[in-house]
Structure formats: C-alpha cells, structure tokens
PDB file of C-alpha atoms in Angstrom:
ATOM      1  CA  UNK A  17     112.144 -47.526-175.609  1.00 45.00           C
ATOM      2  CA  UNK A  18     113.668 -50.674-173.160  1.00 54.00           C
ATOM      3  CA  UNK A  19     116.242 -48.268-172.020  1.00 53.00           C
ATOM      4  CA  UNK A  20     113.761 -45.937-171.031  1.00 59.00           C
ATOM      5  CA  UNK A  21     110.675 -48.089-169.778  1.00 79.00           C
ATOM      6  CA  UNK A  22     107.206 -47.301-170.218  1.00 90.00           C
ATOM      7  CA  UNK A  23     104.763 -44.709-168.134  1.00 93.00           C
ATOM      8  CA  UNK A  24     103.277 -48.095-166.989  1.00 94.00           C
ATOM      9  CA  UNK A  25     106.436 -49.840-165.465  1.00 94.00           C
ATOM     10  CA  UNK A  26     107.176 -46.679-163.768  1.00 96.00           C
ATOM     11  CA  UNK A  27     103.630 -46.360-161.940  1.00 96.00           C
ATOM     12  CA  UNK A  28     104.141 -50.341-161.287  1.00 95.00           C
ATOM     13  CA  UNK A  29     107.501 -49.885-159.981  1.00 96.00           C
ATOM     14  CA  UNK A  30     106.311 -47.052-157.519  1.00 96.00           C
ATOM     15  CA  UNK A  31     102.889 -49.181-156.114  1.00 95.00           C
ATOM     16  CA  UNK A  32     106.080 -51.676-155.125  1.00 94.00           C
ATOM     17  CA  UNK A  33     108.245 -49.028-154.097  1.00 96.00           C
ATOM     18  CA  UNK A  34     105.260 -47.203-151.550  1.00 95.00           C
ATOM     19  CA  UNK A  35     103.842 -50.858-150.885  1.00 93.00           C
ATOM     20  CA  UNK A  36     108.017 -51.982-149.780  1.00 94.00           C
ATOM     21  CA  UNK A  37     108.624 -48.583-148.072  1.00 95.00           C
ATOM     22  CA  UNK A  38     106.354 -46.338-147.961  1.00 94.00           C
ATOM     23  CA  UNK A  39     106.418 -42.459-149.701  1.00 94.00           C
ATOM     24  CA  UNK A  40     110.232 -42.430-148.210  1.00 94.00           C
ATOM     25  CA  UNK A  41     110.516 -45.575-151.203  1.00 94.00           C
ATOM     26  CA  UNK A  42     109.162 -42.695-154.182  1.00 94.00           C
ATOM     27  CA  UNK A  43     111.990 -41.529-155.428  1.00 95.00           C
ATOM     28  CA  UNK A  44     112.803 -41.438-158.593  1.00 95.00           C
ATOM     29  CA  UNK A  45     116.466 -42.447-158.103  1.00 95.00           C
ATOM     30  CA  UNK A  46     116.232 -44.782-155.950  1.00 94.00           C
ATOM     31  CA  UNK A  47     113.193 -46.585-158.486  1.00 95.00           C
ATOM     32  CA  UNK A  48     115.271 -45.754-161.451  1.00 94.00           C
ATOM     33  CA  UNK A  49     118.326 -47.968-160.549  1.00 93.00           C
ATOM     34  CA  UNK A  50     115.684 -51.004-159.276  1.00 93.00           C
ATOM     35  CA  UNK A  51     114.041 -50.313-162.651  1.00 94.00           C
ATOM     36  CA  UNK A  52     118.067 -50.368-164.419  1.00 91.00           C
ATOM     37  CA  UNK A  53     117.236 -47.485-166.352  1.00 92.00           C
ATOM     38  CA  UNK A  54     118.799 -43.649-165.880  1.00 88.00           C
ATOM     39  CA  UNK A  55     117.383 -40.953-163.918  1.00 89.00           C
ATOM     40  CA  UNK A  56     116.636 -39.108-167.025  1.00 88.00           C
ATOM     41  CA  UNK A  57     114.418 -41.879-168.333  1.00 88.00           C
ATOM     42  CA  UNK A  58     111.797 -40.560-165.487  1.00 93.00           C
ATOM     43  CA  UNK A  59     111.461 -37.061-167.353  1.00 93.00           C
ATOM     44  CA  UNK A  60     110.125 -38.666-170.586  1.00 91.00           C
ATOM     45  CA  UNK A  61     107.296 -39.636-168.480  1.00 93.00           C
ATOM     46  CA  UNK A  62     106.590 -37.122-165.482  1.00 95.00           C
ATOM     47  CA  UNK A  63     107.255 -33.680-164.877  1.00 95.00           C
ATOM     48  CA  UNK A  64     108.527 -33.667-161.322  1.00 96.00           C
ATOM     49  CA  UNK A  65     108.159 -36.433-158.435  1.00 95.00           C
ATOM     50  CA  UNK A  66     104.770 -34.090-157.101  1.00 95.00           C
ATOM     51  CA  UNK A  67     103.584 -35.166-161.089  1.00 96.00           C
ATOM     52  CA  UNK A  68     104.598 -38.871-160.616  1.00 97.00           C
ATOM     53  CA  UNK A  69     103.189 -39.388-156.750  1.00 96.00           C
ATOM     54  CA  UNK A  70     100.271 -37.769-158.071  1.00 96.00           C
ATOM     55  CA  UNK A  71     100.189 -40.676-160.980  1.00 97.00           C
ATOM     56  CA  UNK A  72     101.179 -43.139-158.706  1.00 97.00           C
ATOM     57  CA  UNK A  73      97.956 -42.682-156.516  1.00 97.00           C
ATOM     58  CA  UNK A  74      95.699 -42.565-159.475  1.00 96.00           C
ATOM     59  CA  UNK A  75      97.153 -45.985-161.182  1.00 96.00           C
ATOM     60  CA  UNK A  76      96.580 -47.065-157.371  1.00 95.00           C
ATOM     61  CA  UNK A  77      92.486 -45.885-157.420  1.00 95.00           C
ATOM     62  CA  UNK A  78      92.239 -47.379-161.035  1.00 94.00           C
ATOM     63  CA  UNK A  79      93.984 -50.885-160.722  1.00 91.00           C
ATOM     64  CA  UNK A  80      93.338 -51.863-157.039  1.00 89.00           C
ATOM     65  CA  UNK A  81      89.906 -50.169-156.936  1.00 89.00           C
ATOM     66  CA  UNK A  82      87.943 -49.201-160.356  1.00 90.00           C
ATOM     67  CA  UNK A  83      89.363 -52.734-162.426  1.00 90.00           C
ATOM     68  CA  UNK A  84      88.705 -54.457-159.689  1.00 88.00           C
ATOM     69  CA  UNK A  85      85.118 -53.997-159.108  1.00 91.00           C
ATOM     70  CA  UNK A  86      84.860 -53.887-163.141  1.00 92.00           C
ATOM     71  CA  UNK A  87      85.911 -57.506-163.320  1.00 90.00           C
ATOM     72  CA  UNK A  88      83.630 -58.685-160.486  1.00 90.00           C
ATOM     73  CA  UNK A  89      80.635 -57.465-162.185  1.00 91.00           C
ATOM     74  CA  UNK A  90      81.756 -58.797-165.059  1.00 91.00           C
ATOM     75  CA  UNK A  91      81.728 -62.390-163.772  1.00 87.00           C
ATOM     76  CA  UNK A  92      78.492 -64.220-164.294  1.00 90.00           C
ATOM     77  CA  UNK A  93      78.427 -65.471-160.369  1.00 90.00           C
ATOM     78  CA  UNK A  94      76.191 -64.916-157.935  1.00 90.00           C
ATOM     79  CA  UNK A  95      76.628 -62.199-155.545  1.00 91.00           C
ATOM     80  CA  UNK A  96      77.863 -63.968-152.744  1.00 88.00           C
ATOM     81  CA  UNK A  97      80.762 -65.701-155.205  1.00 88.00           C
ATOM     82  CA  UNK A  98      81.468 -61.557-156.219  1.00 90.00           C
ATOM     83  CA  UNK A  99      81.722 -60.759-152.320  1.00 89.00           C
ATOM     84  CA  UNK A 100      84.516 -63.727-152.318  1.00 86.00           C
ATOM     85  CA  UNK A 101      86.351 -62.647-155.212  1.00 85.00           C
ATOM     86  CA  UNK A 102      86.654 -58.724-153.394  1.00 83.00           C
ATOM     87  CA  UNK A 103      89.010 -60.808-150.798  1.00 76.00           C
ATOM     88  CA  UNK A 104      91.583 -62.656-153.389  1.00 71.00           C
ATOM     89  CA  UNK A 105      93.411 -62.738-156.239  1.00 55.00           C
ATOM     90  CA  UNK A 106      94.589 -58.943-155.231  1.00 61.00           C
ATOM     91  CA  UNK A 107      98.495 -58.707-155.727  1.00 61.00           C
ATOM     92  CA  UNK A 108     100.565 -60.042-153.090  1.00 59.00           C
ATOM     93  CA  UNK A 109     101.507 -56.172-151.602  1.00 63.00           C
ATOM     94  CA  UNK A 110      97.931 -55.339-151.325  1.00 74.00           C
ATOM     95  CA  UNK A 111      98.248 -55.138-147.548  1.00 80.00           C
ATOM     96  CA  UNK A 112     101.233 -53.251-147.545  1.00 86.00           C
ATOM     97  CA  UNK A 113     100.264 -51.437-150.111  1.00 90.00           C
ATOM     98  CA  UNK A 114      97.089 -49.848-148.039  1.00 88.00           C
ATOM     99  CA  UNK A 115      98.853 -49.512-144.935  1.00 90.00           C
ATOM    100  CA  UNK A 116     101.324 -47.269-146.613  1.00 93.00           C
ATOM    101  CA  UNK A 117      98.795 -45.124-147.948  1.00 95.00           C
ATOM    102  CA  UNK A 118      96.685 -44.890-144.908  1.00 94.00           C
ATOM    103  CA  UNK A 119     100.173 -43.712-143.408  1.00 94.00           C
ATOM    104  CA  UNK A 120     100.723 -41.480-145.994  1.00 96.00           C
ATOM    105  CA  UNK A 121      97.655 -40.044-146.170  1.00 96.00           C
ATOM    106  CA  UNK A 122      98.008 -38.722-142.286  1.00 95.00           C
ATOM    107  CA  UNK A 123     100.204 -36.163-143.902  1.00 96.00           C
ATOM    108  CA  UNK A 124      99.592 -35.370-147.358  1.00 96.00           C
ATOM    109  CA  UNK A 125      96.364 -34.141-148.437  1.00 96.00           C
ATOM    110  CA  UNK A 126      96.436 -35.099-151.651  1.00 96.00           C
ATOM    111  CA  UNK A 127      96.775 -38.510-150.721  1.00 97.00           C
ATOM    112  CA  UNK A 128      94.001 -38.285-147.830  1.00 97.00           C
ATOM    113  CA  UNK A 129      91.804 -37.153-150.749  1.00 97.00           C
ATOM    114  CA  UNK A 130      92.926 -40.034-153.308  1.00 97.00           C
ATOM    115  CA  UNK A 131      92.674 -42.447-150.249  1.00 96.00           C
ATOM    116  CA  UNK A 132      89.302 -41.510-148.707  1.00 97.00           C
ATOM    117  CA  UNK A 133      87.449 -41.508-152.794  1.00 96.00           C
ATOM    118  CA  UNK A 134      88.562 -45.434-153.076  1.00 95.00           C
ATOM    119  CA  UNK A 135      87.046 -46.257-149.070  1.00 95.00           C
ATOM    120  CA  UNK A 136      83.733 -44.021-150.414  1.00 97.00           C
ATOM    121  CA  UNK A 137      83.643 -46.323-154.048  1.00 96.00           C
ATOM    122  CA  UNK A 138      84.525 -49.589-152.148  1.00 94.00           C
ATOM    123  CA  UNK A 139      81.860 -49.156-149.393  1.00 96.00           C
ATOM    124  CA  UNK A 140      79.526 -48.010-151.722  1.00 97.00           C
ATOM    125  CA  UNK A 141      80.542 -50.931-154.320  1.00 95.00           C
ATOM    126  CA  UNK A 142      80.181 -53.857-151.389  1.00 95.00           C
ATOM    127  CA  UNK A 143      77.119 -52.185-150.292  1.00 97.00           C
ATOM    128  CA  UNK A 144      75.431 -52.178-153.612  1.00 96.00           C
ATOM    129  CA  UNK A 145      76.474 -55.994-153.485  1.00 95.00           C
ATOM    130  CA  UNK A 146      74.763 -56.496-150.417  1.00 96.00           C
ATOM    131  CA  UNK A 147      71.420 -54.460-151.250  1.00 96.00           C
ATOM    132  CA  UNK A 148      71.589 -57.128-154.257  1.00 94.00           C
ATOM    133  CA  UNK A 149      72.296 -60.663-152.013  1.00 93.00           C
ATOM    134  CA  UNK A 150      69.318 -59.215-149.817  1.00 94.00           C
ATOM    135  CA  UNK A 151      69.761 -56.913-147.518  1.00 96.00           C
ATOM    136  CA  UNK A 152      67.378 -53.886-147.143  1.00 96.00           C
ATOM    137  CA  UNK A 153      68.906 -50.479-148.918  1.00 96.00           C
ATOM    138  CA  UNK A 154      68.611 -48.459-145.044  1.00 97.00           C
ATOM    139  CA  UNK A 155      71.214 -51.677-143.398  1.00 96.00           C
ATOM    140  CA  UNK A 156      73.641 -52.490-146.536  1.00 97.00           C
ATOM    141  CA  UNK A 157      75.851 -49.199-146.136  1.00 97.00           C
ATOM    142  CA  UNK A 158      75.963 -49.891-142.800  1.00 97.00           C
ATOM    143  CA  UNK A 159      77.552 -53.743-142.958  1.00 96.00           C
ATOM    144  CA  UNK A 160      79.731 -52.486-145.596  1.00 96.00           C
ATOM    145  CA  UNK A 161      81.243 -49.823-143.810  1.00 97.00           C
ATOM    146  CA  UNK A 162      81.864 -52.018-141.521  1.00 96.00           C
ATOM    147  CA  UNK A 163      82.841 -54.947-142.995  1.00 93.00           C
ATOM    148  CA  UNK A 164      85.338 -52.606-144.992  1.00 92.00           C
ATOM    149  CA  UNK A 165      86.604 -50.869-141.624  1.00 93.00           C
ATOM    150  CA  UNK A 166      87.061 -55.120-140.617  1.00 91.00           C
ATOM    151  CA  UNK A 167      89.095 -55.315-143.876  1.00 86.00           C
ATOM    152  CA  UNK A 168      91.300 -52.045-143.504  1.00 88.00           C
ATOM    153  CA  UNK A 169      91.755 -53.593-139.732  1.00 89.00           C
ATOM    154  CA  UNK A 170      92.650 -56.778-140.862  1.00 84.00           C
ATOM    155  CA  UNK A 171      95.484 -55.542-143.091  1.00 81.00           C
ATOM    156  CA  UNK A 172      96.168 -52.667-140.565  1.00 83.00           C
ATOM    157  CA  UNK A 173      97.466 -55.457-138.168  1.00 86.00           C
ATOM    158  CA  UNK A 174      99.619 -57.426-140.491  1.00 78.00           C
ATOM    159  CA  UNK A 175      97.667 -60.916-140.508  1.00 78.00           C
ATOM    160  CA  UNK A 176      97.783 -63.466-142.630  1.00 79.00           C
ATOM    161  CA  UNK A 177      96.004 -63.865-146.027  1.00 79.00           C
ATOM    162  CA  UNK A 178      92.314 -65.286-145.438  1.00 82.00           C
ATOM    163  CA  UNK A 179      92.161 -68.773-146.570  1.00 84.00           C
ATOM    164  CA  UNK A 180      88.697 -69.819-148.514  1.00 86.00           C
ATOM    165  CA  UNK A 181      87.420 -70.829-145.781  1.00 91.00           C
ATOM    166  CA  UNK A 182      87.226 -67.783-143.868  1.00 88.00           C
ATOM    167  CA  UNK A 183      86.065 -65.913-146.996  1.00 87.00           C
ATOM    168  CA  UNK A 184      83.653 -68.838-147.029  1.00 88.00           C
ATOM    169  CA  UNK A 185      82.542 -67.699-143.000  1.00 91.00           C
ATOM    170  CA  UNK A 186      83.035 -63.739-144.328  1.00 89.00           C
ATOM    171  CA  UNK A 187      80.467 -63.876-147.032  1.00 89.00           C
ATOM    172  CA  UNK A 188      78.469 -66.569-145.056  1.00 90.00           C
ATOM    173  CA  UNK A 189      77.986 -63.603-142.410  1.00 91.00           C
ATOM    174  CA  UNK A 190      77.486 -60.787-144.920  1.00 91.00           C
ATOM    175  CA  UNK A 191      74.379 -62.930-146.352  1.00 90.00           C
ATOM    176  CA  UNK A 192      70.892 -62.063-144.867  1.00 92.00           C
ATOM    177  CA  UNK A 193      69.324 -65.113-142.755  1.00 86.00           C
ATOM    178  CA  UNK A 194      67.463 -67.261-144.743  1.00 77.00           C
ATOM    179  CA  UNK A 195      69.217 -66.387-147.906  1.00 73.00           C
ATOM    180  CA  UNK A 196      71.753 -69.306-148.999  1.00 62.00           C
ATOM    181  CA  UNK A 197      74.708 -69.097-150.739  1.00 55.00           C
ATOM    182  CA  UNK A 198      76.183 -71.562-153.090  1.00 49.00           C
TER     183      UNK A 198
END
C-alpha cells in the first residue's frame, strides 16, 4: 500500500497543495510526483479530480473546522482559555490555506458552499462561546461575526502569527466588563 499512499495522505497532500498554490496546485500529477507515487495510485482512491477537490474541501471543513471545535470543548478550561486555543496550535498553512479558498470560492460554487458552512459553524461556535463567558444571547452573534470577519482579515492581509499576548488582548476584549479571565 506505500507505493500507493493512503486516501488520507492524498487529502493532506492537496490542503498543502491549495494552501502552497491555490486550486491551480490540485492536480493530481503534479501532487502525485510530490507524493513519489504514480498517477494511477490517485484512481484507487478518487474517481476524477471533481471527486478528489470535492474530498479535499470536506477533509478541509472536518480537520480545520469540526475537530477543531471538538477538541476545545473537550478541554476542561474556562471559556476564555477555549477562545485562546481557537487562535493557535492550527497548522502552519492555516492562513494560506483560507485565503486560497476564499479565492477559490469567488469562482466555484461548490467551494463558496463548502466555504460559507465552516464561516456559519465557526461564528456560530465562537458565539456560543461568548453567550457562555457572558455576553447576552441578542450581542454574542454579533461580536463573533465580527471578531471572525477580524480573523478572516487578519489572514486576508498576510500578517504575522498572533503572539500570546495579543490572544491575551483578543480574548481580554471578547470578555464582557466586569467578567475576569484567568
């Protein structure tokens, strides 16, 4: 099975591939020869390159959206440490990685879908977070949109990973006055 990778490796390899350059990077020879496998070893997995980008985008919602917010709330922090954790440990083409899909998604439908169901469950997700460090249910969809449209922006321009500190000052200003945060 080496020579022919897994269904896995291929759906990692083409997250790098889109986050290094974009849908132009998904295809499947071009992925096969970074991967050192044949062209043919693509067809055990996927039908067609539709099938894979279509794969590719769902291993995208799952890993960098769904697992994500399952191991926050699986962490026994407080809500304000869960708000910190939503701005690290991602993997280091996470920026690129959106960027490429917002691009993409300006001309393939499929994609816009995919793209605008993870900014519905992440606003949603952050705003549940912040209805539960204080903030009244009518005002926490609002500060999560956007802090999340601050986030997309943030990557949109290229800068730098936040250090703790500024996720410290982030979460500090997503916490209702007079509610502390450890």
């Amino acid at each position: 099975m080496d020579d022919k990778k897994n269904r896995q490796s291929w759906l990692s390899a083409g997250l790098q591939a889109l986050a290094d350059d974009g849908p132009e990077g998904l295809r499947i020879m071009t992925i096969a020869q970074k991967m050192g496998v044949t062209k043919g070893s693509f067809y055990w997995h996927f039908k067609n390159l539709e099938d894979y980008q279509s794969a590719v985008m769902e291993e995208w919602e799952q890993v960098h959206t769904q697992r994500v917010m399952d191991i926050v709330d699986q962490e026994d922090i407080d809500v304000g440490s869960k708000l910190a954790k939503l701005f690290t440990g991602g993997p280091p083409h996470l920026f690129t990685l959106g960027r490429a899909i917002r691009a993409w998604s300006m001309t393939n439908d499929q994609v816009r879908e995919v793209q605008q169901r993870v900014d519905r469950k992440r606003v949603d997700y952050v705003a549940r977070l912040l209805t539960d460090i204080g903030w009244p249910p009518e005002q926490a969809p609002v500060i999560a949109r956007w802090n999340y449209c601050a986030f997309i922006g943030h990557a949109a321009i290229g800068a730098p990973e936040m250090s703790e500190a500024e996720i410290r000052t982030v979460v500090q200003l997503l916490t209702p006055p007079g509610k502390a945060q450890g």
